[in-house]
Amino acid sequence: MKIYFKLKSFPQISETFIVSNLVYAKQKGFNIKIYTDKYLGLENSSQAQLLKTNHIEEDLVQPFHFSKNKFKKLVQIGLALLNFKILRSIYPYYKLKRKKNLSPLATLIQYKNFKKGLLHVHFNNALYPTIVQLSKIKYMNPKCIVTYHGYDAFLDTQQSFQSKYAEFYKKHVVAVTTNSNYLKQEVIKLGVEASLIHVIPIGIDVNQFKGQVKTINSNSEIQLITVGRLVQLKGQIYAVRAVKELISLGYNIKYTLIGEGNYRPILEAEVKKLNLCEHVIFEGSKSQDEIISYLQDSDVFMMPSTYDDVNGRREAFGLVSLEAQASGLPVIGFQSGGFPDTIVEGETGYAVEDRNHIALAEKVKYIIENKDVYQTMSSAAIEHASTFDFKHTTHKYLDLYRKYGE
């Protein structure tokens, strides 16, 4: 069975879940073709070797570029016009695009071999404008599975979403997936029918983490860690304040922040104001292997994701929470977005009141002081994370392919 994929750009360093989807589908015998608006090169992936081993580059249909040589360019144009599918679509597509350059023709060339079939689109905004417009002029007639990952549910108001996508969804979309119940509700607000939506969590490669059940000693230095972009939505400032509270209670705390972002100066100023420079360490961006090492050396994972004050957006899921649990770490965060879907409350972690740094500190204190509880949570976290192994979660996509594919 052939499955087409559509991505805005590929590969992205952080989008390991997409790589898992592509590789696993291919390994299970599906004939895949990947359309992308921008190819970034395998070196831009944290899983470059996995992509090479599975020859994913051979399955890419990259954007078409005309030669800079005038003669070669004329030959390319001439050959394109000999293709009946392209020839009959040039006028309606140029009329729709309202452009006088060669970019619409380049798009028609890129998609000329797309046959009627199942198209899995990662990130809803990857539909627009190309897939929506090519379908409108009947250049392609896909059956679509659209997967939302988070930010793409916040790019449009309900009105603008309906204007862009309503007709396309009605004619072509057979299923929609989200990675959490929170994100499902956000997509419903856009006007997508609830009956179309399947909640499929993002999976992780459990074998990468090899977590061991941990113990803790309240008299030793307690290692807290957060991994994520340093942006307001991620809420690290509340974890910093929780650290201050724990230190005031007499605990020896080290809090490691991994990631970069435009909120770093604000966080650094908060650390300085609270006299925490010896306790809070900014490590910057790290590779996946380095992150795994940091997780293995830590005691508790802090997941203080909250909401963006500007647009109200929250964390759609929280993949790193699962990675931390797979490493044997209890996870403590806020009742915000999709994060609560990643833990078993009271068994592998806690979700406390949003932006309440005192509540964060109290939960850290509780598991520090109760060694048996900590060890039990560490064991349960590893077991819970194993149910999110990418082979299990990605298999749910394959079930949809079999259901809706030809």
mmCIF file of C-alpha atoms in Angstrom:
data_model
loop_
_atom_site.group_PDB
_atom_site.id
_atom_site.type_symbol
_atom_site.label_atom_id
_atom_site.label_comp_id
_atom_site.label_asym_id
_atom_site.label_seq_id
_atom_site.Cartn_x
_atom_site.Cartn_y
_atom_site.Cartn_z
ATOM 1 C CA MET A 1 0.000 0.000 0.000
ATOM 2 C CA LYS A 2 1.306 3.452 -0.901
ATOM 3 C CA ILE A 3 1.158 6.237 1.691
ATOM 4 C CA TYR A 4 2.029 9.818 0.830
ATOM 5 C CA PHE A 5 3.293 12.212 3.495
ATOM 6 C CA LYS A 6 3.288 16.009 3.418
ATOM 7 C CA LEU A 7 5.580 18.145 5.598
ATOM 8 C CA LYS A 8 6.385 21.846 5.575
ATOM 9 C CA SER A 9 10.075 21.112 6.021
ATOM 10 C CA PHE A 10 12.115 17.991 6.634
ATOM 11 C CA PRO A 11 13.934 16.877 8.663
ATOM 12 C CA GLN A 12 13.600 19.031 11.784
ATOM 13 C CA ILE A 13 15.936 18.324 14.702
ATOM 14 C CA SER A 14 13.166 18.217 17.304
ATOM 15 C CA GLU A 15 10.595 16.238 15.312
ATOM 16 C CA THR A 16 11.768 12.735 16.205
ATOM 17 C CA PHE A 17 8.148 11.544 16.277
ATOM 18 C CA ILE A 18 7.801 12.212 12.536
ATOM 19 C CA VAL A 19 10.967 10.247 11.779
ATOM 20 C CA SER A 20 9.590 7.361 13.857
ATOM 21 C CA ASN A 21 6.339 7.457 11.882
ATOM 22 C CA LEU A 22 8.092 7.395 8.506
ATOM 23 C CA VAL A 23 10.644 4.735 9.399
ATOM 24 C CA TYR A 24 8.187 2.400 11.110
ATOM 25 C CA ALA A 25 5.688 2.645 8.238
ATOM 26 C CA LYS A 26 8.433 1.757 5.777
ATOM 27 C CA GLN A 27 9.709 -1.091 7.932
ATOM 28 C CA LYS A 28 6.189 -2.512 8.036
ATOM 29 C CA GLY A 29 6.051 -2.719 4.260
ATOM 30 C CA PHE A 30 4.259 0.480 3.292
ATOM 31 C CA ASN A 31 5.456 2.193 0.119
ATOM 32 C CA ILE A 32 6.029 5.757 1.259
ATOM 33 C CA LYS A 33 6.587 9.016 -0.601
ATOM 34 C CA ILE A 34 7.391 12.202 1.303
ATOM 35 C CA TYR A 35 6.517 15.616 -0.117
ATOM 36 C CA THR A 36 8.137 18.600 1.562
ATOM 37 C CA ASP A 37 8.197 22.317 0.848
ATOM 38 C CA LYS A 38 11.765 22.563 2.086
ATOM 39 C CA TYR A 39 14.414 19.861 2.378
ATOM 40 C CA LEU A 40 16.936 20.700 5.110
ATOM 41 C CA GLY A 41 19.375 17.799 4.667
ATOM 42 C CA LEU A 42 19.886 14.724 6.825
ATOM 43 C CA GLU A 43 22.493 16.552 8.868
ATOM 44 C CA ASN A 44 19.662 18.636 10.352
ATOM 45 C CA SER A 45 18.166 15.562 12.017
ATOM 46 C CA SER A 46 19.126 14.187 15.421
ATOM 47 C CA GLN A 47 18.328 10.776 13.880
ATOM 48 C CA ALA A 48 20.395 11.089 10.720
ATOM 49 C CA GLN A 49 21.778 7.557 10.983
ATOM 50 C CA LEU A 50 18.298 6.072 11.316
ATOM 51 C CA LEU A 51 17.194 7.955 8.208
ATOM 52 C CA LYS A 52 20.255 6.763 6.288
ATOM 53 C CA THR A 53 19.878 3.150 7.392
ATOM 54 C CA ASN A 54 16.284 3.099 6.139
ATOM 55 C CA HIS A 55 17.097 5.016 2.926
ATOM 56 C CA ILE A 56 14.451 7.631 3.640
ATOM 57 C CA GLU A 57 16.165 10.122 1.335
ATOM 58 C CA GLU A 58 15.174 7.904 -1.609
ATOM 59 C CA ASP A 59 11.517 8.415 -0.699
ATOM 60 C CA LEU A 60 11.660 12.213 -0.741
ATOM 61 C CA VAL A 61 9.959 14.277 -3.436
ATOM 62 C CA GLN A 62 11.778 17.556 -3.052
ATOM 63 C CA PRO A 63 10.690 20.968 -4.371
ATOM 64 C CA PHE A 64 11.487 21.380 -8.049
ATOM 65 C CA HIS A 65 14.004 24.071 -8.985
ATOM 66 C CA PHE A 66 14.510 25.369 -12.492
ATOM 67 C CA SER A 67 18.048 25.597 -13.829
ATOM 68 C CA LYS A 68 19.764 28.974 -13.807
ATOM 69 C CA ASN A 69 20.982 28.201 -17.329
ATOM 70 C CA LYS A 70 18.466 29.762 -19.746
ATOM 71 C CA PHE A 71 18.651 26.958 -22.316
ATOM 72 C CA LYS A 72 18.259 24.212 -19.703
ATOM 73 C CA LYS A 73 15.387 26.135 -18.137
ATOM 74 C CA LEU A 74 13.580 26.315 -21.513
ATOM 75 C CA VAL A 75 14.046 22.565 -21.949
ATOM 76 C CA GLN A 76 12.601 21.961 -18.462
ATOM 77 C CA ILE A 77 9.581 24.138 -19.231
ATOM 78 C CA GLY A 78 9.057 22.405 -22.576
ATOM 79 C CA LEU A 79 9.199 18.950 -21.059
ATOM 80 C CA ALA A 80 6.755 19.986 -18.355
ATOM 81 C CA LEU A 81 4.258 21.228 -20.941
ATOM 82 C CA LEU A 82 4.393 17.871 -22.701
ATOM 83 C CA ASN A 83 2.825 16.351 -19.585
ATOM 84 C CA PHE A 84 -0.945 16.380 -20.136
ATOM 85 C CA LYS A 85 -1.717 16.516 -16.419
ATOM 86 C CA ILE A 86 0.400 19.652 -16.057
ATOM 87 C CA LEU A 87 -0.810 21.214 -19.301
ATOM 88 C CA ARG A 88 -4.498 21.023 -18.423
ATOM 89 C CA SER A 89 -3.866 22.474 -14.940
ATOM 90 C CA ILE A 90 -1.603 25.406 -15.772
ATOM 91 C CA TYR A 91 -4.323 27.944 -16.488
ATOM 92 C CA PRO A 92 -6.551 27.251 -13.453
ATOM 93 C CA TYR A 93 -3.548 27.034 -11.128
ATOM 94 C CA TYR A 94 -1.960 30.262 -12.322
ATOM 95 C CA LYS A 95 -5.346 31.953 -12.111
ATOM 96 C CA LEU A 96 -5.693 30.763 -8.530
ATOM 97 C CA LYS A 97 -2.125 31.666 -7.537
ATOM 98 C CA ARG A 98 -2.146 35.062 -9.334
ATOM 99 C CA LYS A 99 1.571 34.831 -9.997
ATOM 100 C CA LYS A 100 3.548 35.545 -13.144
ATOM 101 C CA ASN A 101 6.727 33.668 -12.259
ATOM 102 C CA LEU A 102 7.620 29.982 -12.567
ATOM 103 C CA SER A 103 6.874 28.951 -8.980
ATOM 104 C CA PRO A 104 3.359 27.580 -9.744
ATOM 105 C CA LEU A 105 4.786 25.486 -12.588
ATOM 106 C CA ALA A 106 7.511 24.189 -10.257
ATOM 107 C CA THR A 107 4.825 23.053 -7.816
ATOM 108 C CA LEU A 108 2.901 21.281 -10.578
ATOM 109 C CA ILE A 109 6.092 19.474 -11.576
ATOM 110 C CA GLN A 110 6.801 18.405 -7.990
ATOM 111 C CA TYR A 111 3.336 16.865 -7.601
ATOM 112 C CA LYS A 112 2.889 15.487 -11.118
ATOM 113 C CA ASN A 113 3.344 11.874 -10.001
ATOM 114 C CA PHE A 114 0.939 12.089 -7.082
ATOM 115 C CA LYS A 115 -1.703 9.470 -7.657
ATOM 116 C CA LYS A 116 -5.070 9.257 -5.971
ATOM 117 C CA GLY A 117 -4.346 7.835 -2.526
ATOM 118 C CA LEU A 118 -3.921 8.321 1.195
ATOM 119 C CA LEU A 119 -2.015 11.415 2.271
ATOM 120 C CA HIS A 120 -0.818 11.822 5.870
ATOM 121 C CA VAL A 121 -0.177 15.490 6.636
ATOM 122 C CA HIS A 122 1.889 16.324 9.707
ATOM 123 C CA PHE A 123 0.899 19.779 11.014
ATOM 124 C CA ASN A 124 -2.353 21.138 9.636
ATOM 125 C CA ASN A 125 -0.714 24.249 8.187
ATOM 126 C CA ALA A 126 1.258 21.982 5.829
ATOM 127 C CA LEU A 127 -2.020 21.680 3.891
ATOM 128 C CA TYR A 128 -2.148 25.328 2.958
ATOM 129 C CA PRO A 129 -1.831 26.600 0.364
ATOM 130 C CA THR A 130 -0.364 23.858 -1.836
ATOM 131 C CA ILE A 131 -2.478 20.784 -1.034
ATOM 132 C CA VAL A 132 -5.686 22.768 -0.620
ATOM 133 C CA GLN A 133 -5.223 24.616 -3.914
ATOM 134 C CA LEU A 134 -4.047 21.631 -5.974
ATOM 135 C CA SER A 135 -7.081 19.718 -4.751
ATOM 136 C CA LYS A 136 -9.342 22.653 -5.575
ATOM 137 C CA ILE A 137 -8.280 22.564 -9.258
ATOM 138 C CA LYS A 138 -8.544 18.731 -9.200
ATOM 139 C CA TYR A 139 -4.823 18.239 -9.843
ATOM 140 C CA MET A 140 -4.869 15.780 -6.951
ATOM 141 C CA ASN A 141 -7.629 13.978 -5.109
ATOM 142 C CA PRO A 142 -6.237 12.742 -1.791
ATOM 143 C CA LYS A 143 -7.857 11.071 1.155
ATOM 144 C CA CYS A 144 -6.218 12.879 4.056
ATOM 145 C CA ILE A 145 -5.218 12.072 7.593
ATOM 146 C CA VAL A 146 -4.241 15.330 9.315
ATOM 147 C CA THR A 147 -2.092 15.193 12.444
ATOM 148 C CA TYR A 148 -2.016 18.196 14.761
ATOM 149 C CA HIS A 149 1.034 18.567 16.970
ATOM 150 C CA GLY A 150 0.306 21.721 18.968
ATOM 151 C CA TYR A 151 1.071 25.161 17.601
ATOM 152 C CA ASP A 152 -0.780 24.416 14.360
ATOM 153 C CA ALA A 153 -4.089 24.459 16.269
ATOM 154 C CA PHE A 154 -3.469 28.081 17.249
ATOM 155 C CA LEU A 155 -2.559 29.653 13.910
ATOM 156 C CA ASP A 156 -6.129 30.461 12.883
ATOM 157 C CA THR A 157 -9.294 31.762 14.411
ATOM 158 C CA GLN A 158 -12.359 29.612 13.843
ATOM 159 C CA GLN A 159 -13.416 32.027 11.099
ATOM 160 C CA SER A 160 -10.082 32.006 9.252
ATOM 161 C CA PHE A 161 -9.803 28.224 9.655
ATOM 162 C CA GLN A 162 -13.215 27.702 8.107
ATOM 163 C CA SER A 163 -12.378 30.071 5.273
ATOM 164 C CA LYS A 164 -9.147 28.235 4.437
ATOM 165 C CA TYR A 165 -9.995 24.621 5.172
ATOM 166 C CA ALA A 166 -13.736 23.920 5.483
ATOM 167 C CA GLU A 167 -14.272 22.840 1.862
ATOM 168 C CA PHE A 168 -11.104 20.747 1.827
ATOM 169 C CA TYR A 169 -11.967 18.985 5.087
ATOM 170 C CA LYS A 170 -15.451 18.171 3.838
ATOM 171 C CA LYS A 171 -14.188 16.608 0.610
ATOM 172 C CA HIS A 172 -10.855 15.073 1.538
ATOM 173 C CA VAL A 173 -10.183 14.606 5.276
ATOM 174 C CA VAL A 174 -11.089 11.131 6.538
ATOM 175 C CA ALA A 175 -9.370 11.311 9.935
ATOM 176 C CA VAL A 176 -7.656 13.785 12.255
ATOM 177 C CA THR A 177 -5.222 12.888 15.023
ATOM 178 C CA THR A 178 -4.078 14.847 18.060
ATOM 179 C CA ASN A 179 -1.509 13.874 20.670
ATOM 180 C CA SER A 180 -3.656 14.694 23.726
ATOM 181 C CA ASN A 181 -7.221 15.245 24.844
ATOM 182 C CA TYR A 182 -6.374 18.889 25.486
ATOM 183 C CA LEU A 183 -5.324 19.374 21.863
ATOM 184 C CA LYS A 184 -8.416 17.519 20.676
ATOM 185 C CA GLN A 185 -10.612 20.101 22.381
ATOM 186 C CA GLU A 186 -8.642 22.950 20.800
ATOM 187 C CA VAL A 187 -9.100 21.432 17.337
ATOM 188 C CA ILE A 188 -12.834 21.011 17.947
ATOM 189 C CA LYS A 189 -12.998 24.743 18.706
ATOM 190 C CA LEU A 190 -11.795 25.375 15.144
ATOM 191 C CA GLY A 191 -14.853 23.574 13.838
ATOM 192 C CA VAL A 192 -13.422 20.115 13.168
ATOM 193 C CA GLU A 193 -15.958 17.363 13.833
ATOM 194 C CA ALA A 194 -15.191 15.432 17.018
ATOM 195 C CA SER A 195 -16.078 12.153 15.267
ATOM 196 C CA LEU A 196 -13.077 12.593 12.951
ATOM 197 C CA ILE A 197 -10.537 12.950 15.760
ATOM 198 C CA HIS A 198 -8.372 10.137 17.152
ATOM 199 C CA VAL A 199 -6.090 10.797 20.131
ATOM 200 C CA ILE A 200 -2.726 9.169 19.421
ATOM 201 C CA PRO A 201 0.049 10.129 21.883
ATOM 202 C CA ILE A 202 3.549 10.775 20.633
ATOM 203 C CA GLY A 203 5.777 7.759 21.168
ATOM 204 C CA ILE A 204 9.355 7.471 22.380
ATOM 205 C CA ASP A 205 12.100 4.945 21.762
ATOM 206 C CA VAL A 206 12.136 3.378 25.217
ATOM 207 C CA ASN A 207 15.331 1.448 24.460
ATOM 208 C CA GLN A 208 17.234 4.740 24.192
ATOM 209 C CA PHE A 209 16.700 5.592 27.845
ATOM 210 C CA LYS A 210 17.240 2.290 29.686
ATOM 211 C CA GLY A 211 16.047 3.729 32.965
ATOM 212 C CA GLN A 212 17.013 2.156 36.262
ATOM 213 C CA VAL A 213 14.887 2.383 39.399
ATOM 214 C CA LYS A 214 16.266 5.257 41.462
ATOM 215 C CA THR A 215 16.634 5.954 45.162
ATOM 216 C CA ILE A 216 16.980 9.328 46.878
ATOM 217 C CA ASN A 217 18.709 10.699 49.963
ATOM 218 C CA SER A 218 17.298 13.934 51.397
ATOM 219 C CA ASN A 219 20.657 14.716 53.006
ATOM 220 C CA SER A 220 22.463 14.716 49.657
ATOM 221 C CA GLU A 221 22.322 17.276 46.847
ATOM 222 C CA ILE A 222 18.976 16.849 45.054
ATOM 223 C CA GLN A 223 19.272 17.097 41.285
ATOM 224 C CA LEU A 224 16.269 18.710 39.567
ATOM 225 C CA ILE A 225 16.150 19.111 35.798
ATOM 226 C CA THR A 226 14.017 20.661 33.049
ATOM 227 C CA VAL A 227 14.553 20.124 29.317
ATOM 228 C CA GLY A 228 12.847 22.492 26.899
ATOM 229 C CA ARG A 229 13.025 25.747 24.995
ATOM 230 C CA LEU A 230 13.522 28.792 27.214
ATOM 231 C CA VAL A 231 10.271 30.513 26.301
ATOM 232 C CA GLN A 232 7.491 31.867 28.480
ATOM 233 C CA LEU A 233 5.094 28.989 27.770
ATOM 234 C CA LYS A 234 7.557 26.468 29.243
ATOM 235 C CA GLY A 235 7.255 28.110 32.660
ATOM 236 C CA GLN A 236 10.792 27.540 33.945
ATOM 237 C CA ILE A 237 10.521 30.727 36.029
ATOM 238 C CA TYR A 238 8.060 28.960 38.355
ATOM 239 C CA ALA A 239 10.436 26.052 38.850
ATOM 240 C CA VAL A 240 13.195 28.548 39.690
ATOM 241 C CA ARG A 241 10.931 30.033 42.354
ATOM 242 C CA ALA A 242 10.175 26.527 43.644
ATOM 243 C CA VAL A 243 13.911 25.971 44.006
ATOM 244 C CA LYS A 244 14.145 29.121 46.128
ATOM 245 C CA GLU A 245 11.361 27.791 48.344
ATOM 246 C CA LEU A 246 13.091 24.409 48.770
ATOM 247 C CA ILE A 247 16.428 26.033 49.624
ATOM 248 C CA SER A 248 14.697 28.220 52.234
ATOM 249 C CA LEU A 249 13.465 24.961 53.801
ATOM 250 C CA GLY A 250 17.044 23.749 54.112
ATOM 251 C CA TYR A 251 17.372 21.417 51.120
ATOM 252 C CA ASN A 252 20.519 21.275 49.017
ATOM 253 C CA ILE A 253 19.200 21.738 45.484
ATOM 254 C CA LYS A 254 20.803 21.892 42.064
ATOM 255 C CA TYR A 255 18.472 22.767 39.194
ATOM 256 C CA THR A 256 19.711 22.168 35.636
ATOM 257 C CA LEU A 257 18.056 23.890 32.691
ATOM 258 C CA ILE A 258 18.707 22.446 29.234
ATOM 259 C CA GLY A 259 17.599 24.462 26.219
ATOM 260 C CA GLU A 260 17.841 27.894 24.677
ATOM 261 C CA GLY A 261 15.329 30.595 23.866
ATOM 262 C CA ASN A 262 14.399 34.262 24.080
ATOM 263 C CA TYR A 263 13.320 33.930 27.725
ATOM 264 C CA ARG A 264 16.825 33.136 28.947
ATOM 265 C CA PRO A 265 17.722 36.740 29.962
ATOM 266 C CA ILE A 266 14.521 36.947 32.035
ATOM 267 C CA LEU A 267 15.280 33.628 33.722
ATOM 268 C CA GLU A 268 18.873 34.629 34.404
ATOM 269 C CA ALA A 269 17.657 37.891 35.957
ATOM 270 C CA GLU A 270 15.234 35.960 38.188
ATOM 271 C CA VAL A 271 18.005 33.584 39.282
ATOM 272 C CA LYS A 272 20.232 36.531 40.148
ATOM 273 C CA LYS A 273 17.439 38.335 42.012
ATOM 274 C CA LEU A 274 16.736 35.249 44.121
ATOM 275 C CA ASN A 275 20.464 34.634 44.804
ATOM 276 C CA LEU A 276 20.348 31.222 43.141
ATOM 277 C CA CYS A 277 23.367 31.490 40.849
ATOM 278 C CA GLU A 278 25.103 28.614 42.669
ATOM 279 C CA HIS A 279 22.006 26.428 42.460
ATOM 280 C CA VAL A 280 20.570 27.003 38.961
ATOM 281 C CA ILE A 281 22.698 25.969 35.991
ATOM 282 C CA PHE A 282 21.977 26.970 32.378
ATOM 283 C CA GLU A 283 23.485 24.280 30.153
ATOM 284 C CA GLY A 284 22.157 25.489 26.786
ATOM 285 C CA SER A 285 21.133 23.171 23.974
ATOM 286 C CA LYS A 286 22.290 19.555 24.081
ATOM 287 C CA SER A 287 22.155 16.532 21.782
ATOM 288 C CA GLN A 288 19.733 13.702 22.471
ATOM 289 C CA ASP A 289 22.540 11.494 23.799
ATOM 290 C CA GLU A 290 23.684 14.267 26.135
ATOM 291 C CA ILE A 291 20.128 14.832 27.373
ATOM 292 C CA ILE A 292 19.789 11.130 28.166
ATOM 293 C CA SER A 293 22.981 11.332 30.242
ATOM 294 C CA TYR A 294 21.682 14.363 32.158
ATOM 295 C CA LEU A 295 18.386 12.590 32.872
ATOM 296 C CA GLN A 296 20.196 9.533 34.187
ATOM 297 C CA ASP A 297 22.146 11.749 36.608
ATOM 298 C CA SER A 298 19.053 13.583 37.925
ATOM 299 C CA ASP A 299 16.504 12.849 40.661
ATOM 300 C CA VAL A 300 13.304 14.715 39.727
ATOM 301 C CA PHE A 301 12.061 16.138 36.444
ATOM 302 C CA MET A 302 10.320 19.512 36.629
ATOM 303 C CA MET A 303 7.643 20.107 33.956
ATOM 304 C CA PRO A 304 6.404 23.650 34.690
ATOM 305 C CA SER A 305 4.816 24.291 31.286
ATOM 306 C CA THR A 306 2.005 26.812 31.600
ATOM 307 C CA TYR A 307 0.430 29.081 28.974
ATOM 308 C CA ASP A 308 1.560 31.871 26.699
ATOM 309 C CA ASP A 309 0.316 35.240 27.959
ATOM 310 C CA VAL A 310 -0.033 36.537 24.390
ATOM 311 C CA ASN A 311 -2.019 33.800 22.641
ATOM 312 C CA GLY A 312 -3.079 31.510 25.490
ATOM 313 C CA ARG A 313 -1.359 28.490 23.923
ATOM 314 C CA ARG A 314 -0.360 25.632 26.208
ATOM 315 C CA GLU A 315 1.886 22.589 25.883
ATOM 316 C CA ALA A 316 0.005 20.179 23.618
ATOM 317 C CA PHE A 317 1.541 17.031 25.056
ATOM 318 C CA GLY A 318 4.968 17.003 26.710
ATOM 319 C CA LEU A 319 7.102 14.298 25.108
ATOM 320 C CA VAL A 320 10.032 15.067 27.385
ATOM 321 C CA SER A 321 7.901 14.056 30.379
ATOM 322 C CA LEU A 322 7.769 10.516 28.975
ATOM 323 C CA GLU A 323 11.505 10.546 28.270
ATOM 324 C CA ALA A 324 12.153 11.555 31.868
ATOM 325 C CA GLN A 325 9.883 8.792 33.179
ATOM 326 C CA ALA A 326 11.589 6.272 30.915
ATOM 327 C CA SER A 327 14.804 7.345 32.659
ATOM 328 C CA GLY A 328 13.279 6.572 36.058
ATOM 329 C CA LEU A 329 12.436 10.129 37.107
ATOM 330 C CA PRO A 330 9.204 11.129 38.844
ATOM 331 C CA VAL A 331 7.775 14.177 37.041
ATOM 332 C CA ILE A 332 6.214 17.184 38.741
ATOM 333 C CA GLY A 333 4.427 19.867 36.732
ATOM 334 C CA PHE A 334 1.299 21.919 36.326
ATOM 335 C CA GLN A 335 -2.297 21.048 35.459
ATOM 336 C CA SER A 336 -1.836 22.622 32.058
ATOM 337 C CA GLY A 337 -2.320 21.530 28.471
ATOM 338 C CA GLY A 338 -1.632 17.917 27.599
ATOM 339 C CA PHE A 339 0.992 17.290 30.293
ATOM 340 C CA PRO A 340 -1.401 15.489 32.706
ATOM 341 C CA ASP A 341 -2.005 12.903 29.948
ATOM 342 C CA THR A 342 1.658 11.880 30.194
ATOM 343 C CA ILE A 343 1.669 10.809 33.858
ATOM 344 C CA VAL A 344 -0.330 8.634 36.223
ATOM 345 C CA GLU A 345 -1.294 11.121 38.910
ATOM 346 C CA GLY A 346 0.166 10.205 42.273
ATOM 347 C CA GLU A 347 1.936 7.153 40.859
ATOM 348 C CA THR A 348 4.521 8.435 38.354
ATOM 349 C CA GLY A 349 4.273 12.135 39.077
ATOM 350 C CA TYR A 350 2.063 15.047 40.079
ATOM 351 C CA ALA A 351 0.223 17.819 38.258
ATOM 352 C CA VAL A 352 -0.403 20.743 40.611
ATOM 353 C CA GLU A 353 -2.237 24.039 40.249
ATOM 354 C CA ASP A 354 -0.957 26.054 37.286
ATOM 355 C CA ARG A 355 1.744 28.616 38.103
ATOM 356 C CA ASN A 356 1.735 27.678 41.803
ATOM 357 C CA HIS A 357 5.432 27.374 42.602
ATOM 358 C CA ILE A 358 4.710 26.639 46.272
ATOM 359 C CA ALA A 359 2.687 23.565 45.253
ATOM 360 C CA LEU A 360 5.585 22.466 43.024
ATOM 361 C CA ALA A 361 8.005 22.766 45.922
ATOM 362 C CA GLU A 362 5.674 20.874 48.275
ATOM 363 C CA LYS A 363 5.511 17.872 45.925
ATOM 364 C CA VAL A 364 9.286 17.819 45.506
ATOM 365 C CA LYS A 365 9.650 17.996 49.297
ATOM 366 C CA TYR A 366 7.168 15.141 49.736
ATOM 367 C CA ILE A 367 8.995 12.659 47.525
ATOM 368 C CA ILE A 368 12.388 13.712 48.901
ATOM 369 C CA GLU A 369 11.232 13.013 52.440
ATOM 370 C CA ASN A 370 9.472 9.752 51.577
ATOM 371 C CA LYS A 371 12.162 7.502 50.161
ATOM 372 C CA ASP A 372 9.868 4.517 49.641
ATOM 373 C CA VAL A 373 7.366 6.659 47.746
ATOM 374 C CA TYR A 374 10.162 8.029 45.570
ATOM 375 C CA GLN A 375 11.513 4.568 44.716
ATOM 376 C CA THR A 376 8.019 3.234 43.960
ATOM 377 C CA MET A 377 7.327 6.228 41.696
ATOM 378 C CA SER A 378 10.619 5.735 39.897
ATOM 379 C CA SER A 379 9.741 2.117 39.136
ATOM 380 C CA ALA A 380 6.187 3.012 38.086
ATOM 381 C CA ALA A 381 7.484 5.794 35.842
ATOM 382 C CA ILE A 382 9.644 3.372 33.857
ATOM 383 C CA GLU A 383 6.759 0.945 33.480
ATOM 384 C CA HIS A 384 4.319 3.696 32.460
ATOM 385 C CA ALA A 385 6.692 5.163 29.859
ATOM 386 C CA SER A 386 7.072 1.738 28.248
ATOM 387 C CA THR A 387 3.397 1.876 27.199
ATOM 388 C CA PHE A 388 4.287 4.900 25.051
ATOM 389 C CA ASP A 389 6.980 3.109 23.065
ATOM 390 C CA PHE A 390 6.867 4.481 19.542
ATOM 391 C CA LYS A 391 6.173 1.008 18.124
ATOM 392 C CA HIS A 392 2.897 0.936 20.052
ATOM 393 C CA THR A 393 1.824 4.505 19.285
ATOM 394 C CA THR A 394 2.961 4.529 15.660
ATOM 395 C CA HIS A 395 1.108 1.263 15.108
ATOM 396 C CA LYS A 396 -2.106 3.235 15.646
ATOM 397 C CA TYR A 397 -1.231 5.305 12.572
ATOM 398 C CA LEU A 398 -0.718 2.112 10.595
ATOM 399 C CA ASP A 399 -4.183 0.958 11.639
ATOM 400 C CA LEU A 400 -5.600 4.174 10.183
ATOM 401 C CA TYR A 401 -3.639 3.636 6.955
ATOM 402 C CA ARG A 402 -5.104 0.168 6.589
ATOM 403 C CA LYS A 403 -8.599 1.423 7.371
ATOM 404 C CA TYR A 404 -8.634 4.322 4.907
ATOM 405 C CA GLY A 405 -6.024 3.286 2.335
ATOM 406 C CA GLU A 406 -6.861 1.642 -0.956
#
